[in-house]
Short mmCIF file of C-alpha atoms in Angstrom, two decimals:
data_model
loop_
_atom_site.label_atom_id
_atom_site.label_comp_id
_atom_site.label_asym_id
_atom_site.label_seq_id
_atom_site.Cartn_x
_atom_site.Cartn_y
_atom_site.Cartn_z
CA UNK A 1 245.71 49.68 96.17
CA UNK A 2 243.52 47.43 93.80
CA UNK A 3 241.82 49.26 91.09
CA UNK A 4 238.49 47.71 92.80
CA UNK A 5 238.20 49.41 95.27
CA UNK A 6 238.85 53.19 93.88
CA UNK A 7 235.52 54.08 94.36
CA UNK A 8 235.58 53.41 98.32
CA UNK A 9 238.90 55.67 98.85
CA UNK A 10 238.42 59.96 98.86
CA UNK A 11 239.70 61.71 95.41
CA UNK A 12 242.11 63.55 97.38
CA UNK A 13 244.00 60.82 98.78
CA UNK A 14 243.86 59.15 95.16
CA UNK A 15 247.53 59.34 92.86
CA UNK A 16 247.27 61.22 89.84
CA UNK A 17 246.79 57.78 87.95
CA UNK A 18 243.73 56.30 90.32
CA UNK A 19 242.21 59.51 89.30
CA UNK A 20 242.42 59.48 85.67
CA UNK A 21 241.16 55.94 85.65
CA UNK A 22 237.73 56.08 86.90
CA UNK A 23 237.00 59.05 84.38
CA UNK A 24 239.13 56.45 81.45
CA UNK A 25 236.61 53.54 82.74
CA UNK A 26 233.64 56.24 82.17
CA UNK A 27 234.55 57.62 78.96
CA UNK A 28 235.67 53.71 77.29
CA UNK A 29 231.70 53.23 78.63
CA UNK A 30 230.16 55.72 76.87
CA UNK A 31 232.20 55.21 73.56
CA UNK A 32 230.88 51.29 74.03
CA UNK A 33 227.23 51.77 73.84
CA UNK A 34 227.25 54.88 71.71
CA UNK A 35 225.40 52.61 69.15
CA UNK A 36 223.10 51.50 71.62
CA UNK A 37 222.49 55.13 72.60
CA UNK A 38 221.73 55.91 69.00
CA UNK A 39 219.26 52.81 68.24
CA UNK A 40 217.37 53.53 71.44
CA UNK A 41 216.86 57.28 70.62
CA UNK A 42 215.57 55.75 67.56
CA UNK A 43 213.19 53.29 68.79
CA UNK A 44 211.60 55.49 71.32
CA UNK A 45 210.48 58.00 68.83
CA UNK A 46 209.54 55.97 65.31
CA UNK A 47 206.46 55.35 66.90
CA UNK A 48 207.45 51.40 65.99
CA UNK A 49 207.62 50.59 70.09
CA UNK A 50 205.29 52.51 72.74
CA UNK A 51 207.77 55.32 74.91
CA UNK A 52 206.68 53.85 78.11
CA UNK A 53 210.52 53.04 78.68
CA UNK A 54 211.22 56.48 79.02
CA UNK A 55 209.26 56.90 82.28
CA UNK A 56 210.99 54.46 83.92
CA UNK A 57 214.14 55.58 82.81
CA UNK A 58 213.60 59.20 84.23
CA UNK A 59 212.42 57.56 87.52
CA UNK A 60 215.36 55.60 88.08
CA UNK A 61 217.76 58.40 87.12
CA UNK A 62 215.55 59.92 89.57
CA UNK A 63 215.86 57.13 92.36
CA UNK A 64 219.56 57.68 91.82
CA UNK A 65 219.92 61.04 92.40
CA UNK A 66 218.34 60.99 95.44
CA UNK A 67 219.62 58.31 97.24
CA UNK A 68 222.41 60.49 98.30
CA UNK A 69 219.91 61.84 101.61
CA UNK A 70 220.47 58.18 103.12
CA UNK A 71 224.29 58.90 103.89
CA UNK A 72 227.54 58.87 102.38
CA UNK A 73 227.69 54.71 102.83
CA UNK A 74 224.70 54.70 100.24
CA UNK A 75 226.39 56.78 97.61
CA UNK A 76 226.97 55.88 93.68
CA UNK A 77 230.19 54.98 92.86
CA UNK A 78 232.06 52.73 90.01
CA UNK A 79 234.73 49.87 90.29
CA UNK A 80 236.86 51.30 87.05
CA UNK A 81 238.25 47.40 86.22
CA UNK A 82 234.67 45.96 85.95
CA UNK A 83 233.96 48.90 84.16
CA UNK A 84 237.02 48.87 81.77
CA UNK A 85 236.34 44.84 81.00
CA UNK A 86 232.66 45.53 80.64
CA UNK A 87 233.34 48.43 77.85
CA UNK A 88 236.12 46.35 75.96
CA UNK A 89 233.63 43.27 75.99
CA UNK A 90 230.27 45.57 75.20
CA UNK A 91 233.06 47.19 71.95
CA UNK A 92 234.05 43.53 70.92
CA UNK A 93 229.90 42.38 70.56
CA UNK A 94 228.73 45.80 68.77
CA UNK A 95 232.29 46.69 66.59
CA UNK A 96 232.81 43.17 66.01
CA UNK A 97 229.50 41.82 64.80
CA UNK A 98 229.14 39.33 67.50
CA UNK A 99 225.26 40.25 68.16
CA UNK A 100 222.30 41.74 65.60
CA UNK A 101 220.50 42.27 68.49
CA UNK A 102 220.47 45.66 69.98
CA UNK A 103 217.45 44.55 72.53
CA UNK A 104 220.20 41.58 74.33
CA UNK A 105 222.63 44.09 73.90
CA UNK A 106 220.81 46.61 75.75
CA UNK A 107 220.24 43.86 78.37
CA UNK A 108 223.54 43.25 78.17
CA UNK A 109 225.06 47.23 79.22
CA UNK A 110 222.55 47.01 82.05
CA UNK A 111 223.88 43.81 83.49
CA UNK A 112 227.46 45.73 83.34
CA UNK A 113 226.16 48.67 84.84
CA UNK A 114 225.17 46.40 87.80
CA UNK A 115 228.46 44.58 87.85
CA UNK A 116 230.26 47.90 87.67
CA UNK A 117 228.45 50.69 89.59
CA UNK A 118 228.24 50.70 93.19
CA UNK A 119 224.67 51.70 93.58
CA UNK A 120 222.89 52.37 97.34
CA UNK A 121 221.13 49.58 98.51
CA UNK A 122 218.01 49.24 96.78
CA UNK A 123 219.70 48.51 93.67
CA UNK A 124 217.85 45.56 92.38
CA UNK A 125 215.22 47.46 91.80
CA UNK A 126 216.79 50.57 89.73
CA UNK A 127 218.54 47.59 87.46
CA UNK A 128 214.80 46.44 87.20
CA UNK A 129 214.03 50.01 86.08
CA UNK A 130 216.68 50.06 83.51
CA UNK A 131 215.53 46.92 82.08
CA UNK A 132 212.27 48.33 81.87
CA UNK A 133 213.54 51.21 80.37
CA UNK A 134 214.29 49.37 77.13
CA UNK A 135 212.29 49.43 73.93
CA UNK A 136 210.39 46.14 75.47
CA UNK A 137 206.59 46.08 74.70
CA UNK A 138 206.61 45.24 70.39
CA UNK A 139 209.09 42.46 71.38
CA UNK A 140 206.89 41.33 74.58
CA UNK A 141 204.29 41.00 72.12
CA UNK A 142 205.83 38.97 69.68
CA UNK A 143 207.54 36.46 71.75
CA UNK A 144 205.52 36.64 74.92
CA UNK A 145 201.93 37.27 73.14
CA UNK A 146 201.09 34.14 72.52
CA UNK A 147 202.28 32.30 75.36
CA UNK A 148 200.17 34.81 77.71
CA UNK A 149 197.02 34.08 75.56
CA UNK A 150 196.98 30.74 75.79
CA UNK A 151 197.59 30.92 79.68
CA UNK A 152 194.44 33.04 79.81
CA UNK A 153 192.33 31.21 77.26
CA UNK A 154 192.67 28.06 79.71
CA UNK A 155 191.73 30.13 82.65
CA UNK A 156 188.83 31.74 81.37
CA UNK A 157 187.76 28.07 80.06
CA UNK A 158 188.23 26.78 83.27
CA UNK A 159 186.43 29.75 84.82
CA UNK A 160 183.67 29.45 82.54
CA UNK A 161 182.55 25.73 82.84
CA UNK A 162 183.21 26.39 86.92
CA UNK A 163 180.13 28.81 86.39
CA UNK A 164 178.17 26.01 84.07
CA UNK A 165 179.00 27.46 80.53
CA UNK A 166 179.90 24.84 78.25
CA UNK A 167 182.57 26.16 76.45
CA UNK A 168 185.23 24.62 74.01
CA UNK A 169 188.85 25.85 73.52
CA UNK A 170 190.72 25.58 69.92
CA UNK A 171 194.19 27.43 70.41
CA UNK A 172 193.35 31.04 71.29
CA UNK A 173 190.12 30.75 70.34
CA UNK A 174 186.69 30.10 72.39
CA UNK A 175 183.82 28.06 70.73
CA UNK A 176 180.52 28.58 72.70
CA UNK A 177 177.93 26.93 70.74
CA UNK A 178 178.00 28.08 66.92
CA UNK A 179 179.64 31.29 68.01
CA UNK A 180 183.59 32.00 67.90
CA UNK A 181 185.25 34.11 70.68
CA UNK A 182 188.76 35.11 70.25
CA UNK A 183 191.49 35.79 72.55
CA UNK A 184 193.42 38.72 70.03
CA UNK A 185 196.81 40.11 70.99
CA UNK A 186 195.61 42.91 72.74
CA UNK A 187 194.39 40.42 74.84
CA UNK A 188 197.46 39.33 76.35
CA UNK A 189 198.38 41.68 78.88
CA UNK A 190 201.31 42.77 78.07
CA UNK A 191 201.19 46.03 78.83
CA UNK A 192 199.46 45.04 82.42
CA UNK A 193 202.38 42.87 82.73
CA UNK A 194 204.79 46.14 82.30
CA UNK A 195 203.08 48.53 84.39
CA UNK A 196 202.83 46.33 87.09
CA UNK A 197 206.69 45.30 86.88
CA UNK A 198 207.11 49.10 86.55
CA UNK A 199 204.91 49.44 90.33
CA UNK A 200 206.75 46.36 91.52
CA UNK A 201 210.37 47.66 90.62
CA UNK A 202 209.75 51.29 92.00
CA UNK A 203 208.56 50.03 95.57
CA UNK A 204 211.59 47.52 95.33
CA UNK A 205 213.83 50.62 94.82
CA UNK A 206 212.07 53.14 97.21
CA UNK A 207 211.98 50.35 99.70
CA UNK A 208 215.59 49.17 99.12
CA UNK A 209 214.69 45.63 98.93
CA UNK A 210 217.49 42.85 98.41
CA UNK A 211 217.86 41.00 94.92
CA UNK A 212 215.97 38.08 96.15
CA UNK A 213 212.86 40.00 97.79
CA UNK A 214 212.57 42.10 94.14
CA UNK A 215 212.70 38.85 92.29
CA UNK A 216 210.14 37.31 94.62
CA UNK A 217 208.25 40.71 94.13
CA UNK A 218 208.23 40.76 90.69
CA UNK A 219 207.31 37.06 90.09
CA UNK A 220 204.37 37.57 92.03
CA UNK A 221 203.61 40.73 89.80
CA UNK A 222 203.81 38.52 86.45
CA UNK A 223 201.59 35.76 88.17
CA UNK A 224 199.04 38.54 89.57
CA UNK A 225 198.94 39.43 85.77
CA UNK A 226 198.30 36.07 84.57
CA UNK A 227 195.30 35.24 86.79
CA UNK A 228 194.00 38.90 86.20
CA UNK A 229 194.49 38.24 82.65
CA UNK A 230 192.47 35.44 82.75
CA UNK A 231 189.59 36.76 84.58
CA UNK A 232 189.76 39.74 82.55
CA UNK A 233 189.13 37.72 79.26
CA UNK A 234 186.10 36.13 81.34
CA UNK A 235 183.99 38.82 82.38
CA UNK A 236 184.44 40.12 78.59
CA UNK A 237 183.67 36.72 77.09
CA UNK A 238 179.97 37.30 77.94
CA UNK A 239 179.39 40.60 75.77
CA UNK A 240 181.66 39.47 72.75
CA UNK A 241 180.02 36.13 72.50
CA UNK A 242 176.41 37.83 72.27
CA UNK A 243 175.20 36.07 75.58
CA UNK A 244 174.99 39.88 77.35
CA UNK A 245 174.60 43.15 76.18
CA UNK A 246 177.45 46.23 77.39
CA UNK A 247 177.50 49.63 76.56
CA UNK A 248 181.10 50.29 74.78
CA UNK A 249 182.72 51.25 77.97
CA UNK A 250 182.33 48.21 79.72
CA UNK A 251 184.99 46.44 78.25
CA UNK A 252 187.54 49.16 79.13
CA UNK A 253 185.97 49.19 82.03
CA UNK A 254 186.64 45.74 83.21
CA UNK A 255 190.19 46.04 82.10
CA UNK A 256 190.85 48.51 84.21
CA UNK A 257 188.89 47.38 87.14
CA UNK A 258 191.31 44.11 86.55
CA UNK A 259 194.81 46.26 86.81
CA UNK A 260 193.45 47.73 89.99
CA UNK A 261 192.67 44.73 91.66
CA UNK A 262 196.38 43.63 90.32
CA UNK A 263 197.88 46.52 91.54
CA UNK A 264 196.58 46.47 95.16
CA UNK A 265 198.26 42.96 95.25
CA UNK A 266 201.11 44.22 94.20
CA UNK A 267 201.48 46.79 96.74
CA UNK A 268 200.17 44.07 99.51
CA UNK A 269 202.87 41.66 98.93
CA UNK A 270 205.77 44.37 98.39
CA UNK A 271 204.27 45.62 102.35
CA UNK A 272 204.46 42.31 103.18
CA UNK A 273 208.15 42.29 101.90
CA UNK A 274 209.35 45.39 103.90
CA UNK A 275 208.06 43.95 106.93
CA UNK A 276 209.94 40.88 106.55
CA UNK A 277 213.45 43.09 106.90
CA UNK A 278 216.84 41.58 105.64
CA UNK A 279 216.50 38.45 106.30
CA UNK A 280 216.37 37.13 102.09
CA UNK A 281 219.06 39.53 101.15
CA UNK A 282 222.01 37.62 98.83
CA UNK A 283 225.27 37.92 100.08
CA UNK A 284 227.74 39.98 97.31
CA UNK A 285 229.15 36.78 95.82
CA UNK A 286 230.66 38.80 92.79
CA UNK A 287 233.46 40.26 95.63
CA UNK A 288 236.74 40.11 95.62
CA UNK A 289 239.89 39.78 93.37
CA UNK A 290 239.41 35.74 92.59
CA UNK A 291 235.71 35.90 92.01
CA UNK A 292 235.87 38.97 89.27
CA UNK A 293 238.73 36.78 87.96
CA UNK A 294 235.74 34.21 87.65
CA UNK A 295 233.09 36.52 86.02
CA UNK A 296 235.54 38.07 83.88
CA UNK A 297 236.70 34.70 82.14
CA UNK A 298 232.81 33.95 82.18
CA UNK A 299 231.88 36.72 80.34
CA UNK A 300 234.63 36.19 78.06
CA UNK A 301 233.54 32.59 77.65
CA UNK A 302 229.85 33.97 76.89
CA UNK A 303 231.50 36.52 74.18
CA UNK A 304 233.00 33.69 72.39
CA UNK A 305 229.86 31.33 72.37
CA UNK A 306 228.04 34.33 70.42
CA UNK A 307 230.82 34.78 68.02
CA UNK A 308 230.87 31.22 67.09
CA UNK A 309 226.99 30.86 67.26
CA UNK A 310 227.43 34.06 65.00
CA UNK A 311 229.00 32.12 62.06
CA UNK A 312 226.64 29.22 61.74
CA UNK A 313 223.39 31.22 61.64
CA UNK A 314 220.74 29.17 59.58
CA UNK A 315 220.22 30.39 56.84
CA UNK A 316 217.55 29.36 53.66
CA UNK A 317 219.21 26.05 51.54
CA UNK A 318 220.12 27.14 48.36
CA UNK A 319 217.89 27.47 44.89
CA UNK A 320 214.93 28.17 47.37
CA UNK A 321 213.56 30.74 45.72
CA UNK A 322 210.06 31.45 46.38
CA UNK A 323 207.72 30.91 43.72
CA UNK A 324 204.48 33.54 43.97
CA UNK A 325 200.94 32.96 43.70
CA UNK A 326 199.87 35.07 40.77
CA UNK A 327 195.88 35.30 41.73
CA UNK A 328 194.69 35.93 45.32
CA UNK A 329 190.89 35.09 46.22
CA UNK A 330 190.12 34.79 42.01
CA UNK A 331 191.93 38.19 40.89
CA UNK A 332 195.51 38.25 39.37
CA UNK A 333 198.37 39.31 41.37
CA UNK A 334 200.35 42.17 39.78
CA UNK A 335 204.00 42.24 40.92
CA UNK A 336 205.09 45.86 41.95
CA UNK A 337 208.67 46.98 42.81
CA UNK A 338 210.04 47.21 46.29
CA UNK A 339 211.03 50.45 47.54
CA UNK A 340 214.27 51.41 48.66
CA UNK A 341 213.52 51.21 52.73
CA UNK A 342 211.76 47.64 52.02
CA UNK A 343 214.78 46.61 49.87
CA UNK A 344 216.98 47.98 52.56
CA UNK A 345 214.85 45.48 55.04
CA UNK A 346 214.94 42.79 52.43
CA UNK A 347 218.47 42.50 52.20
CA UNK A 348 218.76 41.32 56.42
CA UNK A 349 215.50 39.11 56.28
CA UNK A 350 216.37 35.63 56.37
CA UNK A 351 213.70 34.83 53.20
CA UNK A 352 212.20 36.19 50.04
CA UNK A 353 209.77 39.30 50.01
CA UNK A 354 207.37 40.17 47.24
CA UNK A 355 205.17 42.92 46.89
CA UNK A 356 201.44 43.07 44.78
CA UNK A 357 198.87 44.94 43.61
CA UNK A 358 195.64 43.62 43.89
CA UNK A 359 192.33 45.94 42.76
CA UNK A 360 192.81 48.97 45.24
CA UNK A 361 194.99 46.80 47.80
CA UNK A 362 198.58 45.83 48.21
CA UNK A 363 199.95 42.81 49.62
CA UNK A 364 202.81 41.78 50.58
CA UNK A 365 203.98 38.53 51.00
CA UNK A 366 207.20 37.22 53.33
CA UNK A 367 208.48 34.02 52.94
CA UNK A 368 210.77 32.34 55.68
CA UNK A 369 212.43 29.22 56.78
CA UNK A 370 212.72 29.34 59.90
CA UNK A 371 211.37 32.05 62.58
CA UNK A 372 212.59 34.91 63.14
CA UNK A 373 211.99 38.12 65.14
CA UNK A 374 211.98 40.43 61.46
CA UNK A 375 208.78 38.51 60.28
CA UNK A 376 207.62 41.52 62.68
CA UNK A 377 203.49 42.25 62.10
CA UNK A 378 202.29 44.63 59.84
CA UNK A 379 201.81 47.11 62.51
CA UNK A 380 204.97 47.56 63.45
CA UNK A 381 205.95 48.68 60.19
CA UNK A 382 202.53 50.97 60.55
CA UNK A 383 203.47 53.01 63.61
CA UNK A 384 206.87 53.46 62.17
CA UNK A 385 205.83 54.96 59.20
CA UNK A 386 202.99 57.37 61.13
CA UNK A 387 199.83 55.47 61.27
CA UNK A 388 198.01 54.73 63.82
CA UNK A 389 196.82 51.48 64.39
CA UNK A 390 193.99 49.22 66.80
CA UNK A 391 193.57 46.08 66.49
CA UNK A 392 190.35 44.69 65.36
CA UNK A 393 188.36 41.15 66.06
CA UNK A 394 190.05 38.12 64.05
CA UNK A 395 187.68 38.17 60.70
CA UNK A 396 186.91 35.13 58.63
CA UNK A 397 186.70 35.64 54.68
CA UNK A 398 184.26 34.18 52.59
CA UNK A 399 186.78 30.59 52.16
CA UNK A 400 185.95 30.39 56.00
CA UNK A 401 189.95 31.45 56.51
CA UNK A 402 191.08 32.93 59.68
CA UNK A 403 193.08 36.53 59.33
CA UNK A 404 194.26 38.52 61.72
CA UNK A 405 192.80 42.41 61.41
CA UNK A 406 193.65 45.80 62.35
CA UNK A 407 192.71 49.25 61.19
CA UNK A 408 195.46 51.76 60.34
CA UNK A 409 194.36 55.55 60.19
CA UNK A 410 196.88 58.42 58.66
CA UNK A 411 195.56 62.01 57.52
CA UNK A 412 192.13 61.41 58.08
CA UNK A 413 192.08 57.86 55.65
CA UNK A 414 191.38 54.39 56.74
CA UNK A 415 192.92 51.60 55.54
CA UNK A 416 192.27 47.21 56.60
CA UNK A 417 194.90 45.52 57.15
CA UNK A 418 194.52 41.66 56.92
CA UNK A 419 197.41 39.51 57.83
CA UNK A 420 198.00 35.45 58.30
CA UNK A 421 201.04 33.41 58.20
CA UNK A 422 200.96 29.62 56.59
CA UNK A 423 202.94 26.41 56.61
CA UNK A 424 203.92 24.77 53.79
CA UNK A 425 201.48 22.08 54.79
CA UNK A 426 198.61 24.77 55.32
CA UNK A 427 198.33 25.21 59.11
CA UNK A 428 197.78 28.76 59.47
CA UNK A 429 197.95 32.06 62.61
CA UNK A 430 196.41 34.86 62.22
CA UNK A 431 199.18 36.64 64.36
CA UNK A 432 202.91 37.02 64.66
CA UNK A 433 203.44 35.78 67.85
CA UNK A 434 201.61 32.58 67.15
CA UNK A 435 203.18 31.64 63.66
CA UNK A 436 206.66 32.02 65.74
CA UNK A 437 206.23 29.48 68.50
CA UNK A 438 204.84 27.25 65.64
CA UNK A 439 207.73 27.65 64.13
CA UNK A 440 210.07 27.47 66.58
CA UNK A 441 207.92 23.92 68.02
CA UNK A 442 207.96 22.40 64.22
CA UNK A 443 210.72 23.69 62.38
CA UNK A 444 210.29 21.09 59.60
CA UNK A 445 207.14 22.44 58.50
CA UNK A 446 208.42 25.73 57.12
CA UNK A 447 208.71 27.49 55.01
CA UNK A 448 205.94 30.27 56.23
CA UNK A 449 204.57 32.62 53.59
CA UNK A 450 203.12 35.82 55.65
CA UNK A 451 200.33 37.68 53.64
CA UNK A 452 199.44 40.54 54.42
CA UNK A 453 196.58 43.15 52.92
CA UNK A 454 196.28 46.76 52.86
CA UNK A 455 193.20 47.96 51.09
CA UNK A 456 191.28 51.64 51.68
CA UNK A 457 187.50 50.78 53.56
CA UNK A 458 185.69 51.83 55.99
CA UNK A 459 184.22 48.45 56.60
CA UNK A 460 186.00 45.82 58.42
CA UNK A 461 183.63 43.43 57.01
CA UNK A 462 184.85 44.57 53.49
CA UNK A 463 187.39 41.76 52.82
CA UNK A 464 186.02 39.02 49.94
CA UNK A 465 186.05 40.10 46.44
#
């Protein structure tokens, strides 16, 4: 009897050995991402990530325990060889060192999950769950951020001279006349783009579409976003350019009224979907003895690139040690100690990291050569240690230099936080998600110094010395 097919034969009619190894398979599992396990726990409640993961996580545990009321055919099950290869291949990338990043690895378990577990039909969209059960939004908004904002600064451009407003676009930025409208990175829709995945993926599991019809679903999700996006950043161009006047909940307002209208398409094309019946459904290409053969030498193969890729990381050239300003804006620069959680976070950054005092402020300065996911913004670090943070309008100093801003409040005090990220040859972004793709796009014109400052106010306008 092939090990494959355990899951399809009754308990009772098993020998003592098929028993024992679907429970082996399960345990080998759940020793494999036991560091996962432990890293998401953490994530989900430092406050560095929003929880939304969790709800989808309890609604696909939920979709899963009740898809036994559609018949024994539709019941969850596990092939214990997939399951046994997946663990020993999960234990060789976490014990061995092969990935740093717990995110892909996370990806990575769920993609075994659905190579291993027999799920009832309907499963494309609990694996969609899963994924969106993951720590996601920070790292949407640093690598996806950007991207999104410039998609919706060309809309709202486009949609704006349609309607006879002469407006110019510079990057993320708006120019309508002498006045400077930016696009900031709450602006980019990312959570939008997760709560409508989130919609899209529960009607995909509650109406048991195929793989292909919850792809199709939720790539008309992320373009329903985009558009929406776009429009949003329209109707809100008008009050932060000065050309209108809205009370404070308007803006809000039309965000919300924009998810709605996104939403309703979302549930119109997953209708239109269902109606459609089977017809897109993939057939199981991963069955059979041969074709696990296949994926299992694939995945092997795929273990093996990341190794290798593991041992020729970049790293800085060296005797490129960063040399530090020692004014800032006409006042001197006094170099402070780093404490032990920022040496701690020092010691993996792929750069130099200095730390200032400046009057009442701090900065701190990063210096990379090349981009990276850990030259994280400011805010991360915030949340993580218990402030709360919002974003506020990019604010240019007194030198006519862009920074990005955002207020962080803890025990009643206020601090600014100012932030921008530089090229050696003095382009600067006034986010994190920018400075990466311009880094990623023009590799030669690191390194990047990131400055950041944290001073008490209660003005955001309270910047120049």
């Amino acid at each position: 009897m092939n090990a494959q097919t355990l899951c399809c034969v009754p308990l009772e009619q098993r020998s003592p050995l098929a028993r024992a190894l679907p429970i082996a398979a399960v345990i080998a599992f759940g020793i494999s991402v036991l560091p996962l396990l432990s890293w998401y726990a953490r994530r989900v409640s430092d406050g560095s990530d929003e929880p939304l993961g969790v709800i989808a996580l309890v609604v696909a545990l939920f979709m899963l325990a009740t898809s036994t009321r559609y018949g024994k055919r539709d019941r969850i099950g596990i092939f214990p060889g997939r399951l046994l290869v997946s663990a020993a291949l999960l234990s060789f990338i976490q014990f061995g060192g092969v990935l740093h990043y717990p995110l892909l690895i996370g990806l990575l378990a769920i993609a075994a999950i659905a190579f291993s577990v027999k799920m009832p039909r309907g499963k494309a969209g609990t694996i969609a769950l899963l994924v969106l059960s993951l720590p996601l939004v920070a790292s949407l908004d640093f690598y996806a951020g950007y991207p999104l904002r410039l998609i919706a600064a060309e809309i709202t451009t486009f949609l704006l001279k349609l309607g006879g407003i002469p407006v110019e676009k510079s990057g993320v930025m708006l120019i309508d006349g002498d006045r400077l409208v930016g696009i900031d990175p709450p602006c980019a829709g990312i959570r939008m783009l997760w709560t409508s995945s989130f919609v899209a993926a529960v009607l995909a599991a509650r109406m048991r579409l195929s793989w292909l019809r919850t792809l199709a679903l939720l790539a008309v999700a992320l373009a329903c976003v985009i558009v929406g996006n776009g429009v949003r950043a329209a109707i809100v161009f008008f009050p932060e350019s000065g050309r209108v006047e809205w009370p404070d909940w308007a803006h809000p307002g039309a965000g919300l009224l924009v998810h709605g209208a996104v939403l309703l398409a979302v549930f119109g094309f997953a209708g239109r979907l269902n109606e459609a019946g089977n017809r897109w459904s993939l057939k199981p290409w991963w069955q059979g003895p041969r074709n696990i053969a296949k994926v299992s030498v694939g995945i092997l193969l795929v273990g093996a690139g990341l190794f290798l890729t593991s041992l020729v990381r970049h790293r800085p050239a060296p005797g490129s040690a960063a040399t530090w300003p020692t004014m800032l804006d006409g006042v001197s620069l006094l170099p402070q100690p780093l404490s032990p959680m920022e040496q701690s976070f020092a010691r993996s950054f792929p750069g130099e990291i200095a730390k200032f005092r400046w009057g009442d402020a701090e900065v701190i300065m990063r210096r990379s050569h090349q981009a990276t996911r850990m030259m994280h913004p400011s805010s991360d670090c915030l949340r993580a240690a218990g402030y709360e943070t919002h974003s506020e309008a990019v604010f240019r100093d007194a030198d006519g230099q862009l920074w990005g801003a955002s207020l962080a409040l803890r025990d009643g005090k206020r601090w600014l936080v100012h932030e921008r990220y530089v090229s050696e040859n003095g382009d600067a972004c006034t986010d994190a998600s920018a400075w990466y793709w311009q880094a990623m796009l023009h590799p030669d014109a690191g390194p990047w110094t990131a400055t950041t400052v944290i001073r008490p106010s209660t003005r955001s306008s309270d910047f120049s010395r």
